[in-house]
mmCIF file of C-alpha atoms in Angstrom:
data_model
loop_
_atom_site.group_PDB
_atom_site.id
_atom_site.type_symbol
_atom_site.label_atom_id
_atom_site.label_comp_id
_atom_site.label_asym_id
_atom_site.label_seq_id
_atom_site.Cartn_x
_atom_site.Cartn_y
_atom_site.Cartn_z
ATOM 1 C CA MET D 57 111.062 75.258 92.495
ATOM 2 C CA ARG D 58 109.641 72.932 95.154
ATOM 3 C CA LYS D 59 112.436 70.443 94.483
ATOM 4 C CA LEU D 60 115.074 73.164 94.881
ATOM 5 C CA SER D 61 113.492 74.247 98.191
ATOM 6 C CA THR D 62 113.642 70.658 99.491
ATOM 7 C CA ILE D 63 117.287 70.363 98.505
ATOM 8 C CA LEU D 64 118.124 73.626 100.263
ATOM 9 C CA ARG D 65 116.365 72.504 103.469
ATOM 10 C CA LYS D 66 118.273 69.212 103.428
ATOM 11 C CA ALA D 67 121.546 71.034 102.815
ATOM 12 C CA LYS D 68 120.849 73.429 105.699
ATOM 13 C CA LYS D 69 120.048 70.509 108.013
ATOM 14 C CA ALA D 70 123.255 68.735 106.990
ATOM 15 C CA VAL D 71 125.309 71.829 107.849
ATOM 16 C CA GLN D 72 123.548 72.193 111.191
ATOM 17 C CA ASP D 73 124.092 68.515 112.031
ATOM 18 C CA PHE D 74 127.751 68.774 111.035
ATOM 19 C CA ASP D 75 128.249 71.748 113.367
ATOM 20 C CA LEU D 76 126.589 69.829 116.188
ATOM 21 C CA VAL D 77 128.730 66.760 115.578
ATOM 22 C CA GLU D 78 131.874 68.884 115.644
ATOM 23 C CA ALA D 79 130.780 70.600 118.850
ATOM 24 C CA LEU D 80 129.959 67.275 120.510
ATOM 25 C CA GLN D 81 133.276 65.725 119.458
ATOM 26 C CA SER D 82 135.157 68.796 120.698
ATOM 27 C CA GLU D 83 133.469 68.515 124.083
ATOM 28 C CA ILE D 84 134.143 64.762 124.279
ATOM 29 C CA THR D 85 137.818 65.280 123.426
ATOM 30 C CA HIS D 86 138.125 68.046 126.003
ATOM 31 C CA GLU D 87 136.519 65.981 128.770
ATOM 32 C CA LEU D 88 138.597 62.887 128.025
ATOM 33 C CA SER D 89 141.846 64.871 127.963
ATOM 34 C CA SER D 90 141.103 66.749 131.192
ATOM 35 C CA ASN D 91 141.908 65.221 134.545
ATOM 36 C CA HIS D 92 139.838 67.422 136.826
ATOM 37 C CA PHE D 93 140.642 65.548 140.019
ATOM 38 C CA GLN D 94 144.264 64.441 139.599
ATOM 39 C CA ASP D 95 145.613 66.423 142.565
ATOM 40 C CA PHE D 96 143.021 65.287 145.102
ATOM 41 C CA GLU D 97 143.658 62.599 147.704
ATOM 42 C CA SER D 98 141.529 59.615 146.675
ATOM 43 C CA GLY D 99 140.674 58.359 150.151
ATOM 44 C CA ALA D 100 139.570 54.819 150.992
ATOM 45 C CA LEU D 101 136.531 52.804 152.086
ATOM 46 C CA GLY D 102 138.167 51.592 155.286
ATOM 47 C CA ASN D 103 135.977 48.857 156.779
ATOM 48 C CA PHE D 104 132.999 49.741 154.612
ATOM 49 C CA VAL D 105 131.925 47.606 151.666
ATOM 50 C CA VAL D 106 129.998 48.792 148.618
ATOM 51 C CA GLU D 107 126.414 47.550 148.669
ATOM 52 C CA TRP D 108 125.130 49.554 145.685
ATOM 53 C CA ASP D 109 126.920 51.572 143.007
ATOM 54 C CA SER D 110 125.228 51.240 139.622
ATOM 55 C CA SER D 111 126.865 53.042 136.716
ATOM 56 C CA GLN D 112 123.386 54.277 135.747
ATOM 57 C CA SER D 113 122.497 55.748 139.149
ATOM 58 C CA GLN D 114 123.573 58.912 140.931
ATOM 59 C CA ASP D 115 124.068 57.391 144.363
ATOM 60 C CA VAL D 116 126.259 54.934 146.221
ATOM 61 C CA VAL D 117 125.426 52.838 149.308
ATOM 62 C CA LEU D 118 128.045 51.542 151.754
ATOM 63 C CA ARG D 119 127.709 49.282 154.782
ATOM 64 C CA ARG D 120 129.892 48.016 157.619
ATOM 65 C CA LYS D 121 129.470 45.981 160.783
ATOM 66 C CA CYS D 122 131.396 47.200 163.788
ATOM 67 C CA LYS D 123 133.140 44.921 166.261
ATOM 68 C CA THR D 124 130.469 45.899 168.773
ATOM 69 C CA GLY D 125 127.816 44.444 166.446
ATOM 70 C CA GLU D 126 126.428 47.799 165.327
ATOM 71 C CA GLU D 127 125.535 48.117 161.648
ATOM 72 C CA VAL D 128 126.350 51.367 159.871
ATOM 73 C CA ALA D 129 124.823 52.184 156.476
ATOM 74 C CA VAL D 130 125.874 55.191 154.386
ATOM 75 C CA SER D 131 124.059 56.450 151.324
ATOM 76 C CA ALA D 132 125.452 59.400 149.379
ATOM 77 C CA LEU D 133 124.826 61.398 146.212
ATOM 78 C CA LEU D 134 125.852 64.761 144.823
ATOM 79 C CA GLY D 135 123.879 67.774 145.964
ATOM 80 C CA PRO D 136 122.960 70.811 143.857
ATOM 81 C CA VAL D 137 125.649 73.068 142.440
ATOM 82 C CA SER D 138 126.513 75.567 145.152
ATOM 83 C CA LEU D 139 125.907 79.236 144.418
ATOM 84 C CA GLU D 140 129.500 80.168 145.217
ATOM 85 C CA SER D 141 130.699 77.616 142.638
ATOM 86 C CA ALA D 142 128.177 78.665 140.008
ATOM 87 C CA VAL D 143 128.975 82.366 140.214
ATOM 88 C CA SER D 144 132.663 83.180 139.935
ATOM 89 C CA GLY D 145 133.922 85.579 142.523
ATOM 90 C CA LEU D 146 130.805 85.446 144.663
ATOM 91 C CA SER D 147 131.536 86.123 148.309
ATOM 92 C CA ALA D 148 129.271 84.090 150.605
ATOM 93 C CA PRO D 149 129.562 82.724 154.150
ATOM 94 C CA VAL D 150 130.703 79.105 154.164
ATOM 95 C CA PRO D 151 131.612 76.614 156.914
ATOM 96 C CA SER D 152 135.059 77.019 158.436
ATOM 97 C CA GLY D 153 137.734 75.291 156.349
ATOM 98 C CA ARG D 154 135.574 74.966 153.258
ATOM 99 C CA GLU D 155 137.381 75.879 150.057
ATOM 100 C CA THR D 156 135.454 77.522 147.238
ATOM 101 C CA GLY D 157 136.053 78.843 143.766
ATOM 102 C CA ASP D 158 138.635 76.296 142.562
ATOM 103 C CA GLY D 159 136.144 74.506 140.305
ATOM 104 C CA MET D 160 137.417 71.030 141.214
ATOM 105 C CA PHE D 161 134.278 69.985 143.077
ATOM 106 C CA PRO D 162 131.336 72.227 142.136
ATOM 107 C CA ARG D 163 128.941 70.160 144.229
ATOM 108 C CA ASP D 164 128.911 68.994 147.827
ATOM 109 C CA VAL D 165 127.889 65.437 148.727
ATOM 110 C CA LEU D 166 124.656 64.751 150.599
ATOM 111 C CA MET D 167 125.284 61.824 152.955
ATOM 112 C CA LYS D 168 122.765 59.927 155.063
ATOM 113 C CA ILE D 169 124.109 57.708 157.859
ATOM 114 C CA CYS D 170 122.046 55.128 159.734
ATOM 115 C CA VAL D 171 123.352 53.327 162.826
ATOM 116 C CA LYS D 172 121.526 50.271 164.161
ATOM 117 C CA LYS D 173 122.254 48.426 167.406
ATOM 118 C CA PRO D 174 122.141 44.604 167.423
ATOM 119 C CA GLY D 175 118.785 43.282 168.552
ATOM 120 C CA LEU D 176 117.030 46.632 168.202
ATOM 121 C CA ARG D 177 114.801 47.918 165.404
ATOM 122 C CA SER D 178 115.277 51.587 166.256
ATOM 123 C CA VAL D 179 117.824 53.546 164.230
ATOM 124 C CA LEU D 180 119.935 56.662 164.633
ATOM 125 C CA GLN D 181 119.865 58.658 161.402
ATOM 126 C CA PHE D 182 122.139 61.572 160.518
ATOM 127 C CA ASP D 183 121.728 63.838 157.493
ATOM 128 C CA CYS D 184 125.163 65.197 156.602
ATOM 129 C CA GLU D 185 126.970 67.195 153.937
ATOM 130 C CA ILE D 186 130.512 66.559 152.688
ATOM 131 C CA TYR D 187 132.531 69.493 151.378
ATOM 132 C CA LYS D 188 136.058 70.118 150.135
ATOM 133 C CA LYS D 189 138.379 71.872 152.537
ATOM 134 C CA GLY D 190 141.963 72.990 152.261
ATOM 135 C CA SER D 191 144.019 72.001 149.246
ATOM 136 C CA ASN D 192 143.564 68.249 149.396
ATOM 137 C CA GLY D 193 140.995 67.220 151.944
ATOM 138 C CA SER D 194 137.345 67.158 152.912
ATOM 139 C CA GLY D 195 135.113 67.566 155.911
ATOM 140 C CA PHE D 196 131.496 66.972 156.812
ATOM 141 C CA ASN D 197 128.771 68.755 158.718
ATOM 142 C CA ILE D 198 125.722 67.241 160.399
ATOM 143 C CA ASN D 199 122.512 68.974 159.337
ATOM 144 C CA ASN D 200 119.997 66.765 161.170
ATOM 145 C CA ALA D 201 120.030 63.960 163.737
ATOM 146 C CA TYR D 202 117.034 61.676 164.313
ATOM 147 C CA TYR D 203 116.185 58.819 166.652
ATOM 148 C CA LEU D 204 113.739 56.679 164.692
ATOM 149 C CA GLN D 205 111.902 54.222 166.895
ATOM 150 C CA SER D 206 110.604 50.952 165.500
ATOM 151 C CA SER D 207 107.078 51.198 164.142
ATOM 152 C CA VAL D 208 104.382 48.559 163.709
ATOM 153 C CA GLY D 209 103.209 50.175 160.480
ATOM 154 C CA PRO D 210 105.272 50.625 157.304
ATOM 155 C CA VAL D 211 105.470 54.408 157.783
ATOM 156 C CA ILE D 212 106.453 56.340 160.895
ATOM 157 C CA SER D 213 103.792 58.947 161.656
ATOM 158 C CA SER D 214 104.745 62.499 160.743
ATOM 159 C CA SER D 215 103.436 63.572 164.166
ATOM 160 C CA VAL D 216 106.186 61.643 165.983
ATOM 161 C CA TYR D 217 108.755 63.959 167.569
ATOM 162 C CA ARG D 218 111.996 63.643 165.574
ATOM 163 C CA GLY D 219 114.209 65.855 167.694
ATOM 164 C CA PRO D 220 115.246 69.528 167.749
ATOM 165 C CA ILE D 221 116.949 71.439 164.943
ATOM 166 C CA PHE D 222 120.537 70.197 165.058
ATOM 167 C CA SER D 223 122.095 73.668 164.917
ATOM 168 C CA ASP D 224 120.082 74.588 168.031
ATOM 169 C CA LEU D 225 121.857 71.934 170.093
ATOM 170 C CA GLU D 226 124.564 72.951 172.536
ATOM 171 C CA PRO D 227 127.881 73.136 170.598
ATOM 172 C CA ARG D 228 129.534 70.524 172.813
ATOM 173 C CA LEU D 229 126.716 68.095 172.038
ATOM 174 C CA GLN D 230 127.040 68.796 168.309
ATOM 175 C CA ASP D 231 130.768 68.038 168.496
ATOM 176 C CA ALA D 232 130.072 64.859 170.475
ATOM 177 C CA PHE D 233 127.677 63.619 167.783
ATOM 178 C CA LYS D 234 130.343 64.262 165.134
ATOM 179 C CA ASP D 235 132.977 62.427 167.174
ATOM 180 C CA TYR D 236 130.515 59.531 167.494
ATOM 181 C CA LEU D 237 130.239 59.274 163.707
ATOM 182 C CA VAL D 238 134.009 59.487 163.293
ATOM 183 C CA SER D 239 134.311 56.552 165.710
ATOM 184 C CA LYS D 240 131.986 54.596 163.390
ATOM 185 C CA GLY D 241 134.321 55.109 160.427
ATOM 186 C CA ILE D 242 133.090 58.412 159.015
ATOM 187 C CA GLY D 243 136.527 59.973 158.810
ATOM 188 C CA GLU D 244 138.305 62.158 156.263
ATOM 189 C CA SER D 245 139.525 59.181 154.236
ATOM 190 C CA LEU D 246 135.928 58.052 153.664
ATOM 191 C CA THR D 247 134.627 61.547 152.901
ATOM 192 C CA ASN D 248 137.521 62.047 150.451
ATOM 193 C CA PHE D 249 136.529 58.803 148.749
ATOM 194 C CA LEU D 250 132.862 59.778 148.444
ATOM 195 C CA LEU D 251 133.588 63.313 147.235
ATOM 196 C CA LEU D 252 135.973 62.091 144.535
ATOM 197 C CA HIS D 253 134.078 58.943 143.538
ATOM 198 C CA LEU D 254 130.724 60.642 143.018
ATOM 199 C CA HIS D 255 132.226 63.482 140.959
ATOM 200 C CA GLU D 256 134.175 60.992 138.823
ATOM 201 C CA LYS D 257 131.008 58.931 138.412
ATOM 202 C CA GLU D 258 129.035 61.961 137.242
ATOM 203 C CA HIS D 259 131.858 62.930 134.873
ATOM 204 C CA GLY D 260 131.824 59.450 133.309
ATOM 205 C CA GLN D 261 128.055 59.605 132.885
ATOM 206 C CA TYR D 262 128.365 63.015 131.213
ATOM 207 C CA VAL D 263 130.935 61.725 128.711
ATOM 208 C CA ASN D 264 128.742 58.706 127.913
ATOM 209 C CA TRP D 265 125.775 61.046 127.399
ATOM 210 C CA LEU D 266 127.810 63.119 124.939
ATOM 211 C CA LYS D 267 128.822 59.994 123.034
ATOM 212 C CA GLU D 268 125.233 58.781 122.828
ATOM 213 C CA LEU D 269 124.098 62.179 121.539
ATOM 214 C CA LYS D 270 126.809 62.175 118.899
ATOM 215 C CA SER D 271 125.862 58.650 117.831
ATOM 216 C CA PHE D 272 122.208 59.702 117.553
ATOM 217 C CA VAL D 273 123.002 62.800 115.483
ATOM 218 C CA THR D 274 125.314 60.948 113.105
ATOM 219 C CA ASP D 275 123.050 57.908 112.744
ATOM 220 C CA VAL D 276 121.926 57.618 109.115
ATOM 221 C CA GLU D 277 118.228 56.900 108.715
#
């Protein structure tokens, strides 16, 4: 009786594993056959070069040196899934021009930009967000702007004044800051590139994760 019970447990496990393998393979096949981003303009790096883009990481780091000698560094990664993308049909206020509900890009891109003048240790830092707009384009908003002065110690004191809330600035000044970043190469072509590249990168990592799971499940001990 004990032997029969062991056989039944093994048989049940085999059936469960087989169902899981089938489900994993179905998902892999679906993801490989789907081109989620085929209709989106790919964009370009412009004068930026890739400094970091590991296939195992979630982020990408770009850098360029302007003709004026200024150095511009951009780091970007996908933000959380937006509520309007997660819940179909949800009506929520979004920035002007932002397109929602199409499912192509369920996540915005969080982008940090640092601008450094030659010969100075102080840095201008902007915390931004890239979003899809229209049928084939992207835009970005500035959430925060900081002037970080050079510090003798390794950490800038939290008591140092970092500036006002960006949205509280006079609208003309907000627009001027955005124009400043555009002049440093943060245009639509670059934001298109980052939006597409980071979603494609995550998609590739997801497919690899599925394949590794399938290999683990089917591995014979």
